[in-house]
GROMACS .gro file of C-alpha atoms in nm:
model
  416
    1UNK     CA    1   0.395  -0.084   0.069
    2UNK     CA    2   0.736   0.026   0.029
    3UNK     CA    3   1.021  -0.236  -0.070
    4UNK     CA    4   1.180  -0.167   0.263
    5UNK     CA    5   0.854  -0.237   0.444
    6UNK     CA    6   0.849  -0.525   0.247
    7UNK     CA    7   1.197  -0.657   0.284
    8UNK     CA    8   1.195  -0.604   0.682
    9UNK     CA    9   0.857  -0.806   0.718
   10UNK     CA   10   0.971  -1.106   0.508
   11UNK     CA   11   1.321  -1.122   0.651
   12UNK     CA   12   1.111  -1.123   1.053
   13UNK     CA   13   0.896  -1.385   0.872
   14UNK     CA   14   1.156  -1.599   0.764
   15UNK     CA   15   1.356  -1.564   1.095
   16UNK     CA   16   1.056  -1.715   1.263
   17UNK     CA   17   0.973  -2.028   1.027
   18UNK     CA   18   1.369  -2.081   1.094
   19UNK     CA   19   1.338  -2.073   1.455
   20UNK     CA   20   1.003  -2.271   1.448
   21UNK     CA   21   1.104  -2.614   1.312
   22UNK     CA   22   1.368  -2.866   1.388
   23UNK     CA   23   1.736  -2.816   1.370
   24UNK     CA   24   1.951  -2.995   1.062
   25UNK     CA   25   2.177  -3.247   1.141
   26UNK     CA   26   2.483  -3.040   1.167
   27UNK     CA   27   2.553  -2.670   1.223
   28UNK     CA   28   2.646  -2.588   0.872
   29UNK     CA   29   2.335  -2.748   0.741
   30UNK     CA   30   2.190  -2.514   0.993
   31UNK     CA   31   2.360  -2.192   0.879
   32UNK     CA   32   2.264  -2.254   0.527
   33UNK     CA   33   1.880  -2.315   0.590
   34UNK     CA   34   1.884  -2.015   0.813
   35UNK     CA   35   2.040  -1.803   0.558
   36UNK     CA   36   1.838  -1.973   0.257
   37UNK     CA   37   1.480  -1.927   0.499
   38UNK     CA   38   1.538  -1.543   0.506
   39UNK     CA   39   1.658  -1.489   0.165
   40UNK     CA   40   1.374  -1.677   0.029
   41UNK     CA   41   1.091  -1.492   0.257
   42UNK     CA   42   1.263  -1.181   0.157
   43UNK     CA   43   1.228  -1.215  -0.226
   44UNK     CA   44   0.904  -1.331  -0.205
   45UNK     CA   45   0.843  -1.054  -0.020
   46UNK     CA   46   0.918  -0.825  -0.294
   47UNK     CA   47   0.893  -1.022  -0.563
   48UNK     CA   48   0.528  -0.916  -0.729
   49UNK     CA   49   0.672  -0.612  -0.809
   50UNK     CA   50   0.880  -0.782  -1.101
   51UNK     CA   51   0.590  -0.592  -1.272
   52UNK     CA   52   0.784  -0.292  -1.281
   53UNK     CA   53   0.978  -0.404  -1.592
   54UNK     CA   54   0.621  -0.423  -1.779
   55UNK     CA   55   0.533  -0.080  -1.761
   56UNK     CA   56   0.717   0.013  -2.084
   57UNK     CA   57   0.419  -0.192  -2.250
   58UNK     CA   58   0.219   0.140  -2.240
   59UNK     CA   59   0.304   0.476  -2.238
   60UNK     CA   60   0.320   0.731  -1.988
   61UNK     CA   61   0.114   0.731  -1.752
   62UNK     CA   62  -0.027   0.419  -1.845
   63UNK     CA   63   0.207   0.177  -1.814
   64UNK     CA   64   0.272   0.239  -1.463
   65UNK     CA   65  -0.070   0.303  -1.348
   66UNK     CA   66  -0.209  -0.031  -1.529
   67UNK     CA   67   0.082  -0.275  -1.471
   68UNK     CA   68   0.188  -0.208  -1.166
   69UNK     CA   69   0.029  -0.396  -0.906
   70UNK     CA   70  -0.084  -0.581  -1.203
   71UNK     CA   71  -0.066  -0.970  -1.302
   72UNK     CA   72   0.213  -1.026  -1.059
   73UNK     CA   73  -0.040  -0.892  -0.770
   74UNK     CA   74  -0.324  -1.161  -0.868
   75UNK     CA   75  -0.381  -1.474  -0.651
   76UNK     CA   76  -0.412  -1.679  -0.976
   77UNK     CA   77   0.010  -1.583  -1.036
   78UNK     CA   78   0.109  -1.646  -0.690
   79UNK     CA   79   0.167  -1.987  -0.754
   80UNK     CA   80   0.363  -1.950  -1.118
   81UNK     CA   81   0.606  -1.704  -0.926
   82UNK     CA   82   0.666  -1.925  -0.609
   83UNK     CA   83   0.779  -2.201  -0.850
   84UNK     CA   84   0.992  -1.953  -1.033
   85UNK     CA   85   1.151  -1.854  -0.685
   86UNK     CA   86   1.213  -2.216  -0.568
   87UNK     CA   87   1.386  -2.280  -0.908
   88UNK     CA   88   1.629  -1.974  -0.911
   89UNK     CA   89   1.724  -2.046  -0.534
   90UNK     CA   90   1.746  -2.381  -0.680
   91UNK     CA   91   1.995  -2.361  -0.954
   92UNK     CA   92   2.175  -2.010  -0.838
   93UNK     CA   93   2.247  -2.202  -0.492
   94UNK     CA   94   2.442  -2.447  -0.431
   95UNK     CA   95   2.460  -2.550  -0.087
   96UNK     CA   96   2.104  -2.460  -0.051
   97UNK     CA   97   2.012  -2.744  -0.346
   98UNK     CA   98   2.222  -2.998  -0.149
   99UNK     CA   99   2.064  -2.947   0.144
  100UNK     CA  100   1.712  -2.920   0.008
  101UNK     CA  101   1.821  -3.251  -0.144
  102UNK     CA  102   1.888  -3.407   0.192
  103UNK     CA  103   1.628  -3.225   0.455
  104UNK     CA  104   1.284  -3.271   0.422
  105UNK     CA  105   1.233  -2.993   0.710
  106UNK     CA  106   1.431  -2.744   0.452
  107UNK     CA  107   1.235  -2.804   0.190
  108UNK     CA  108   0.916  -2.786   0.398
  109UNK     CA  109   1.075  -2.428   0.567
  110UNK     CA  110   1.164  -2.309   0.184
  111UNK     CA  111   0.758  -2.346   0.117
  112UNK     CA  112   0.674  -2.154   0.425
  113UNK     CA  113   0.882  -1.892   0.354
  114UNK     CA  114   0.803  -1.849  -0.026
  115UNK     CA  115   0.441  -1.863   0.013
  116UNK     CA  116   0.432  -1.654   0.332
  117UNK     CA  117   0.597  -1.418   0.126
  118UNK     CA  118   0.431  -1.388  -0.147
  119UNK     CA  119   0.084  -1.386   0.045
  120UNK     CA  120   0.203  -1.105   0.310
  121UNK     CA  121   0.296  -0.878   0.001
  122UNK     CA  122  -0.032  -0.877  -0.147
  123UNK     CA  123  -0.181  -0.862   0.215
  124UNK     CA  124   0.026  -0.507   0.313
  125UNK     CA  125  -0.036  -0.394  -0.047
  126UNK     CA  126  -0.429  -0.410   0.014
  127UNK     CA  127  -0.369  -0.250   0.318
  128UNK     CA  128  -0.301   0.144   0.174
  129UNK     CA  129  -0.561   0.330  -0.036
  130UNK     CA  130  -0.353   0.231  -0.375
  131UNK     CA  131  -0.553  -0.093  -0.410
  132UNK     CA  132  -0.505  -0.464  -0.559
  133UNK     CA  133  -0.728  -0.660  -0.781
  134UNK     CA  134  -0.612  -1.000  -0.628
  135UNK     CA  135  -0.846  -1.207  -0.845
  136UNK     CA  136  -0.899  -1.149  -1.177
  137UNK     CA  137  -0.974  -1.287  -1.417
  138UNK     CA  138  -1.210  -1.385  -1.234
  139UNK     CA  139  -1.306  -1.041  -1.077
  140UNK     CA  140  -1.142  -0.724  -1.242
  141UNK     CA  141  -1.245  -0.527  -0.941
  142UNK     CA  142  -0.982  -0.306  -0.748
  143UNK     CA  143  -0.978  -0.373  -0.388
  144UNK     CA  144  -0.883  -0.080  -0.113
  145UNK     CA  145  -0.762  -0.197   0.208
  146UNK     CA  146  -0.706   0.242   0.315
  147UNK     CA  147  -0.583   0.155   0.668
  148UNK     CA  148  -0.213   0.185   0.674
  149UNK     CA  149  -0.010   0.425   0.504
  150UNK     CA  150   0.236   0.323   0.215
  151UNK     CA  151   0.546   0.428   0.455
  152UNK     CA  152   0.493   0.280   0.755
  153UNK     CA  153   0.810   0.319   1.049
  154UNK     CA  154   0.605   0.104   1.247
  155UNK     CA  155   0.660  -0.210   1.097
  156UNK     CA  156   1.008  -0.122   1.072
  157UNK     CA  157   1.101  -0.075   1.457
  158UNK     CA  158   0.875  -0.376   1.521
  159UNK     CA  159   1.041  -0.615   1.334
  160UNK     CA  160   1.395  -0.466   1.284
  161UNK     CA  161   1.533  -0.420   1.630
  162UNK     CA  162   1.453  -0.778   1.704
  163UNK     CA  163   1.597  -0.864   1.369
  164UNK     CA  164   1.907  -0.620   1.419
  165UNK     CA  165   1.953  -0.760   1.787
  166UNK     CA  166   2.004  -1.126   1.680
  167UNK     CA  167   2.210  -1.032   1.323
  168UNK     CA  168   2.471  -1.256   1.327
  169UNK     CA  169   2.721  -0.976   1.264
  170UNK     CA  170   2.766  -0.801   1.576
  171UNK     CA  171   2.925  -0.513   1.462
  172UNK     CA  172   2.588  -0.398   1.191
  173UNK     CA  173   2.394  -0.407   1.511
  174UNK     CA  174   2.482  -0.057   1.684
  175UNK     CA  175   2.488   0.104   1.297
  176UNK     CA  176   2.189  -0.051   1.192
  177UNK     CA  177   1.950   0.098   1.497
  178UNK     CA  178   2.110   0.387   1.484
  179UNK     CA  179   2.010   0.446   1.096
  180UNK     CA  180   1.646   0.346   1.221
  181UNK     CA  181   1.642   0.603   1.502
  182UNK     CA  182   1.769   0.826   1.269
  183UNK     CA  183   1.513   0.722   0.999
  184UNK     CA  184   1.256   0.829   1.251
  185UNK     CA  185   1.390   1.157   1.374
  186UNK     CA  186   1.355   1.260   0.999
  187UNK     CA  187   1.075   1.160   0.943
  188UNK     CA  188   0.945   1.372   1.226
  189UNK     CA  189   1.190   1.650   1.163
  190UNK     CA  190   0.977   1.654   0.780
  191UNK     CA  191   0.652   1.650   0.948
  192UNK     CA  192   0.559   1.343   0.830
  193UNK     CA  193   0.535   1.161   1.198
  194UNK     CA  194   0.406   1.336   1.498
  195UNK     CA  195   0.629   1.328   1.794
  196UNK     CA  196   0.359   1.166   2.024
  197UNK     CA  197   0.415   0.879   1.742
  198UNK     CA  198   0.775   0.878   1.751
  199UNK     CA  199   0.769   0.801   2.111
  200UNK     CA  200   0.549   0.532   2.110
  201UNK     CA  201   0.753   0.395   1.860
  202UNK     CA  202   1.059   0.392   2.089
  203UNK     CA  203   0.872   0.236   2.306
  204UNK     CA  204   0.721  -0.066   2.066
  205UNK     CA  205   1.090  -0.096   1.993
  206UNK     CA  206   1.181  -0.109   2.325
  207UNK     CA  207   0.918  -0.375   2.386
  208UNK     CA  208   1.018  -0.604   2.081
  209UNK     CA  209   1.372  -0.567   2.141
  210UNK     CA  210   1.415  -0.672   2.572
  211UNK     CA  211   1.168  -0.941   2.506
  212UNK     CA  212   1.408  -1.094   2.223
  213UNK     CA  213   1.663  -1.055   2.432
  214UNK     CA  214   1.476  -1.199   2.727
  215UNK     CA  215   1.417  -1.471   2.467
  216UNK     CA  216   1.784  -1.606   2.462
  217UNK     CA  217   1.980  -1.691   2.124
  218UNK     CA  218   1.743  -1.962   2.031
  219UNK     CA  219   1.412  -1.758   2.124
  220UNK     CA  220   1.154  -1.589   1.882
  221UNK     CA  221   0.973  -1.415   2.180
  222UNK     CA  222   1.036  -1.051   2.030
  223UNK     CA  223   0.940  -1.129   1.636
  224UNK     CA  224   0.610  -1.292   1.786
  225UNK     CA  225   0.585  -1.002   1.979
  226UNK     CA  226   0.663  -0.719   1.685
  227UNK     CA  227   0.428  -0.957   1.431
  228UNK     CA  228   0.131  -0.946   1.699
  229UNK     CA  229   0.187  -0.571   1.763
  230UNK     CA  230   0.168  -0.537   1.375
  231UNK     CA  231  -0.135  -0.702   1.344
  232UNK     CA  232  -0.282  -0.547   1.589
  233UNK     CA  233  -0.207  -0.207   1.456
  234UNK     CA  234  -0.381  -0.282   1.100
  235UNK     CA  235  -0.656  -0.418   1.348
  236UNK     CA  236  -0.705  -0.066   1.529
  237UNK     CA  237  -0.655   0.127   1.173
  238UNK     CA  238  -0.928  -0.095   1.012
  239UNK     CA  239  -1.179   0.035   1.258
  240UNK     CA  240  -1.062   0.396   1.255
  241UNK     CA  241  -1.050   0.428   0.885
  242UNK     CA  242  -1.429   0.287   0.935
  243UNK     CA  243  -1.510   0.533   1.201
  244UNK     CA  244  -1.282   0.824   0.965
  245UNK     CA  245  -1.506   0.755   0.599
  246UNK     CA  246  -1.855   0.786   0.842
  247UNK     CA  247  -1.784   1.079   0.997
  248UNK     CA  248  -1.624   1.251   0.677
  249UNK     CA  249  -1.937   1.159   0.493
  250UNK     CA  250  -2.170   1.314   0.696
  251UNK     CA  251  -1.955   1.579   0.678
  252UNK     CA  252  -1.955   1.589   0.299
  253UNK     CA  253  -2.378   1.501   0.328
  254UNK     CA  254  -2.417   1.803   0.579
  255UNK     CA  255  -2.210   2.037   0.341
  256UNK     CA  256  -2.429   1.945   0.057
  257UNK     CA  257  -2.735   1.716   0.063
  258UNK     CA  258  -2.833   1.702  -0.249
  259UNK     CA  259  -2.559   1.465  -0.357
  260UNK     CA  260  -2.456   1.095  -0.343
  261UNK     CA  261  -2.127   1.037  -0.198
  262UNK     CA  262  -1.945   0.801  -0.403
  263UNK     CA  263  -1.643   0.681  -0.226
  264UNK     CA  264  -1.383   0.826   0.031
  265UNK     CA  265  -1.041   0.737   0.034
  266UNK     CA  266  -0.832   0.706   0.327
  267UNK     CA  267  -0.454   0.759   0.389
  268UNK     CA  268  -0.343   0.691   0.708
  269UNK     CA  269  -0.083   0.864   0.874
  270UNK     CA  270   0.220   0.722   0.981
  271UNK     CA  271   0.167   0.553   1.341
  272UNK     CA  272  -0.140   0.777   1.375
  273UNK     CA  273  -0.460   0.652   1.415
  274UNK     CA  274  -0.684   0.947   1.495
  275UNK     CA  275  -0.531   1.193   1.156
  276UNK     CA  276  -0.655   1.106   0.792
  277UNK     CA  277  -0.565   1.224   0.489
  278UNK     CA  278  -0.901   1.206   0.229
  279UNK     CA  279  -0.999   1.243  -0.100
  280UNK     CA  280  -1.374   1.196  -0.175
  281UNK     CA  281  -1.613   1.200  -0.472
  282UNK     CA  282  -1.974   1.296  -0.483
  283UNK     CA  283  -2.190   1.330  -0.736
  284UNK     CA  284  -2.577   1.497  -0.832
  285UNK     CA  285  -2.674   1.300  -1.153
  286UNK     CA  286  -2.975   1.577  -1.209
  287UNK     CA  287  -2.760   1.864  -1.199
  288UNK     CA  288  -2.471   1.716  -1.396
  289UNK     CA  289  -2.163   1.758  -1.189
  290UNK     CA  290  -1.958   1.569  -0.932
  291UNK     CA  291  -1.711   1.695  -0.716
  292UNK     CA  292  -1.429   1.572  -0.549
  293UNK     CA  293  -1.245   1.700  -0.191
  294UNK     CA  294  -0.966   1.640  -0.030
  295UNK     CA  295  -0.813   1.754   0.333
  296UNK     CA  296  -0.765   1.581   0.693
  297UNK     CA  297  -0.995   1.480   0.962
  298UNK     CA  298  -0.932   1.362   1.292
  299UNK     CA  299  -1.161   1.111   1.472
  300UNK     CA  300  -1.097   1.294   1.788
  301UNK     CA  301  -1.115   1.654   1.724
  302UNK     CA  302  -1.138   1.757   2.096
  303UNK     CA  303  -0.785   1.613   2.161
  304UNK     CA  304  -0.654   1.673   1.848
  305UNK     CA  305  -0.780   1.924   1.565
  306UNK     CA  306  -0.734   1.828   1.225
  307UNK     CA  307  -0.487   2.118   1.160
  308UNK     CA  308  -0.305   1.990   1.435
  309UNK     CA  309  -0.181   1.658   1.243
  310UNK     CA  310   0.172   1.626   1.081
  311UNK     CA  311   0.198   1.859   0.779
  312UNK     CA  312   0.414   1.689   0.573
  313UNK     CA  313   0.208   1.449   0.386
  314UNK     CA  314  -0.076   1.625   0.308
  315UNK     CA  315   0.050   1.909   0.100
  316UNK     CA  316  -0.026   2.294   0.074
  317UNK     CA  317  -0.370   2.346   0.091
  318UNK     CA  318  -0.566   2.544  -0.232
  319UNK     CA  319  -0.844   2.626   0.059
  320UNK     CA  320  -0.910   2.598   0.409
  321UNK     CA  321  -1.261   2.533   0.440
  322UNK     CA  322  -1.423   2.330   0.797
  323UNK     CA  323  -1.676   2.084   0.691
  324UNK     CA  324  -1.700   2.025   1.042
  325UNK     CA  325  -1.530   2.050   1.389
  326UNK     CA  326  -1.361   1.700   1.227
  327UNK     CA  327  -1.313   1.761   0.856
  328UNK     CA  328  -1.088   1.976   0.710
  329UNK     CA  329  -1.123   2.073   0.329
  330UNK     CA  330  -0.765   2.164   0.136
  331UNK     CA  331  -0.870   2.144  -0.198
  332UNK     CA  332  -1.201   2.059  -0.457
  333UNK     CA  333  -1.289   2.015  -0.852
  334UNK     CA  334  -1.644   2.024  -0.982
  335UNK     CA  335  -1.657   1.846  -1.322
  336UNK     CA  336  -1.905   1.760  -1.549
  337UNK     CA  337  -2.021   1.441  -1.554
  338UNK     CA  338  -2.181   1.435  -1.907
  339UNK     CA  339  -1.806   1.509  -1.994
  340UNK     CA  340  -1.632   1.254  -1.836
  341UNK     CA  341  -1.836   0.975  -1.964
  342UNK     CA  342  -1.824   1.147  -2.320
  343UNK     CA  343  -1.454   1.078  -2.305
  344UNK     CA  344  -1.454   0.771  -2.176
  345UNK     CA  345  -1.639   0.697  -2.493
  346UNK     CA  346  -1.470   0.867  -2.723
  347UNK     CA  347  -1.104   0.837  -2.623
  348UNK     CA  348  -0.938   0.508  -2.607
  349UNK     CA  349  -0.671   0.656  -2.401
  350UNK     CA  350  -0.897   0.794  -2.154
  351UNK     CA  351  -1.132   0.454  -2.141
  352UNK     CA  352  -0.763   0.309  -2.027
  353UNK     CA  353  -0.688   0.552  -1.797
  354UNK     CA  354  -1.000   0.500  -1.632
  355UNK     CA  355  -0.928   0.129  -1.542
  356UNK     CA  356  -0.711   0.302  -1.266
  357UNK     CA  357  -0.887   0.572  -1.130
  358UNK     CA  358  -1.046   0.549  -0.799
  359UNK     CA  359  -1.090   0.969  -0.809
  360UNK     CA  360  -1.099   1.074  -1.136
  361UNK     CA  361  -1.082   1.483  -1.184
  362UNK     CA  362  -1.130   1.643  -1.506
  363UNK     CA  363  -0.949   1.927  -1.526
  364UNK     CA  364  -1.125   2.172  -1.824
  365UNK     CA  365  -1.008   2.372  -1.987
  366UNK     CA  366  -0.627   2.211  -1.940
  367UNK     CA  367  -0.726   1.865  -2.106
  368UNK     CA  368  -0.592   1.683  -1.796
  369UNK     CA  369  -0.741   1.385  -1.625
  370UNK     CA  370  -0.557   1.323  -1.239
  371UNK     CA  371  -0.680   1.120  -0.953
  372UNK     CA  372  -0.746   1.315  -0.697
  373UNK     CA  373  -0.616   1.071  -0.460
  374UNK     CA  374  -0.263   1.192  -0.499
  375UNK     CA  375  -0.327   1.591  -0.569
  376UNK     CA  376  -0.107   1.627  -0.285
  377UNK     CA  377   0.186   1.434  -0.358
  378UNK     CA  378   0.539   1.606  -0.334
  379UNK     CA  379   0.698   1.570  -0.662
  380UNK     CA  380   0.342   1.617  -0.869
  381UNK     CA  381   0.055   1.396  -0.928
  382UNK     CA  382   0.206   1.105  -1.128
  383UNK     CA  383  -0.164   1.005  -1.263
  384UNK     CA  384  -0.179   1.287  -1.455
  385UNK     CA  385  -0.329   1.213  -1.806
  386UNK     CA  386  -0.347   1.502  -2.081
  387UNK     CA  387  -0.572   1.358  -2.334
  388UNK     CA  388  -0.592   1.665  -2.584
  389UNK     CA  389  -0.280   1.550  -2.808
  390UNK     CA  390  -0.423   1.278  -3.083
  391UNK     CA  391  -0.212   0.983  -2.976
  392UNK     CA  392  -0.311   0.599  -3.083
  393UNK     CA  393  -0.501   0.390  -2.869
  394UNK     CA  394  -0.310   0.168  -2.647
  395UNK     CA  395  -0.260  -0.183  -2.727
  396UNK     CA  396  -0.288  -0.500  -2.484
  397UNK     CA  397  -0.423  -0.275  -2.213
  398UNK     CA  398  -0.540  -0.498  -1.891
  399UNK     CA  399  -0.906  -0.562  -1.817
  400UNK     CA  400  -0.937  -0.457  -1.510
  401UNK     CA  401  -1.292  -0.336  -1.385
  402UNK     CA  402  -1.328   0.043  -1.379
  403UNK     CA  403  -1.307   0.175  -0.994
  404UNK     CA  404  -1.545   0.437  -1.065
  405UNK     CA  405  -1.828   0.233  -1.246
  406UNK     CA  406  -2.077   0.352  -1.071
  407UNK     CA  407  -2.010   0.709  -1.153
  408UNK     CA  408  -1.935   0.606  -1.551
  409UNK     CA  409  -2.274   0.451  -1.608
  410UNK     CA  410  -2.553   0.660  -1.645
  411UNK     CA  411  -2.830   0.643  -1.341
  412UNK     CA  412  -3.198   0.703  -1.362
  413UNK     CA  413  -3.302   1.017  -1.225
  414UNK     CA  414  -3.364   1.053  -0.864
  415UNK     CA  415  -3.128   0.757  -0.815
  416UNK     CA  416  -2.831   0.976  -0.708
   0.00000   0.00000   0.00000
């Protein structure tokens, strides 16, 4: 998720562990484990991607595509990184070390709040189609959550009118919703939220925000609220991403039998559950090639066409092609699989590269390797690799399990 998405959640999260235990023995003691308790949530919140400063280890595009959401993402490092929170707060802090000194309830809130954090980032990063690989060593495999898109305004009006509501400084209240509502009428101004979405939104803020005021200056009534309506919503996007990958693969079966589908990847809209974004990747091991889509579906067609969804994110189509009254095709690639695996064994950059991709196109005769998965973003597919340049294999590179094994290795015939 995004570092705002990310900031908002853990400073909700840490505004509830506040108001769930027992008040400090004075109000100043109070005030600094309030402000401490947020802080704290909200670092840990964003505080995997650290891992940003390591992707200068290898070069471009490696380094970013292999490090981040690397180490720092892994269960195994969540605990190394709390301590390293708890000891900066520690020393950098003050008044927060006296009174963790002092308050057992403190020091038991500063836990809640760093772990919380830490586990509800690698929780909302499994939940987009960019994937995690939360336990290696022990498993190098990439894990794909493709339920909730990367951007997502509605944790943001969930959690931050509640949180903007019961800010201590009155006067960032009125400018602080206002930037949200104005957030939201660009995004939907862009075409990147439909306005069906952006009024349910105002009304989910609505919601959160009377029944933390109903709540009273003590109450967490609207954060339970926005965190159950958040849940929820990854809850309903689960089973339509579900619902989206089986109808788009009988789409992509009816189109043409005679391959395997491989994988499809989902991108949710924003606050959107019947449109999907999708890149997919099929392959005929007899023949030699695999191919790879991409375009929209909606899961209910008859209300909503799949042209009909927001624009904005999924980027000018190559082709229009219907794979079905559902599925839209924008765009495909037919490569050569013989190829592919050639170069994974013959270039060490390549083999590298392929410890990312989920969607991997070969682009001949160009010498490019992209996933497919972002063809369509705005400022150019940042996975780009051009592997025709002699360049020296890259050194310490992570051993993470390829996400397209089962396309690398080399099936019997007949199994495809």
């Amino acid at each position: 998720m995004d570092n705002i998405t990310h900031s908002i959640i853990g400073f909700g999260v840490g505004e509830v562990v506040h108001r769930s235990l027992p008040d400090e023995a004075d109000a100043p003691s109070q005030q600094v484990r309030h402000r401490l308790l947020l802080v704290a949530c909200a670092l840990a919140s964003n505080f995997p991607d650290l891992d940003l400063f390591l992707t200068k280890l290898l070069p471009n595009p490696l380094g970013y595509l292999l490090h981040h959401r690397g180490h720092t993402h892994t269960a195994l490092l969540a605990l190394p990184q709390a301590l390293l929170l708890a000891a900066l707060l520690w020393l950098c802090w003050p008044s927060a070390r006296a009174l963790l000194k002092a308050s057992r309830t403190a020091r038991l809130g500063l836990a809640l709040s760093v772990g919380l954090g830490l586990a509800l980032h690698l929780l909302m990063d499994f939940t987009n189609s960019y994937g995690i690989h939360p336990w290696y060593p022990f498993d190098g495999r990439w894990f794909y959550g493709d339920m909730v898109f990367i951007v997502e305004p509605l944790f943001w009006v969930a959690v931050g009118v509640p949180m903007a509501l019961i800010m201590r400084w009155r006067w960032l209240r009125m400018p602080g919703l206002a930037c949200l509502f104005a957030a939201l009428v660009v995004f939907a101004a862009k075409g990147y939220l439909a306005w069906t979405s952006f009024a349910a939104l105002l009304l989910i803020a609505s919601a959160c925000g009377a029944a933390q005021l109903r709540a009273g200056a003590r109450g967490r009534a609207g954060l339970l609220l926005a965190l159950a309506v958040s849940v929820g919503f990854i809850a309903v996007q689960g089973v339509a991403s579900r619902a989206g990958r089986e109808q788009i693969t009988a789409a992509l079966l009816n189109a043409d039998p005679s391959v395997r589908v491989m994988d499809v990847a989902m991108t949710a809209f924003p606050s959107q559950p019947l449109c999907w974004a999708y890149a997919s990747v099929e392959a005929n091991e007899k023949q030699g090639y695999y191919r790879l889509r991409r375009g929209v579906a909606s899961l209910a067609p008859e209300w909503l066409a799949p042209l009909a969804c927001p624009a904005g994110l999924v980027g000018a189509p190559e082709t229009k092609q219907a794979l079905s009254p559902a599925v839209q095709q924008f765009g495909a690639v037919l490569a050569s699989l013989p190829a592919l695996r050639i170069l994974k064994d013959k270039n060490c950059q390549v083999d590298a590269w392929l410890r990312f991709a989920r969607l991997p196109a070969l682009m001949l005769p160009t010498s490019d390797l992209a996933d497919y998965r972002f063809a369509a973003t705005p400022r150019g597919n940042f996975t780009t690799l051009h592997f025709g340049e002699t360049a020296p294999c890259p050194e310490g590179v992570p051993g993470w399990s390829y996400p397209r094994e089962d396309l690398l290795s080399l099936h019997p015939p007949g199994k495809l």
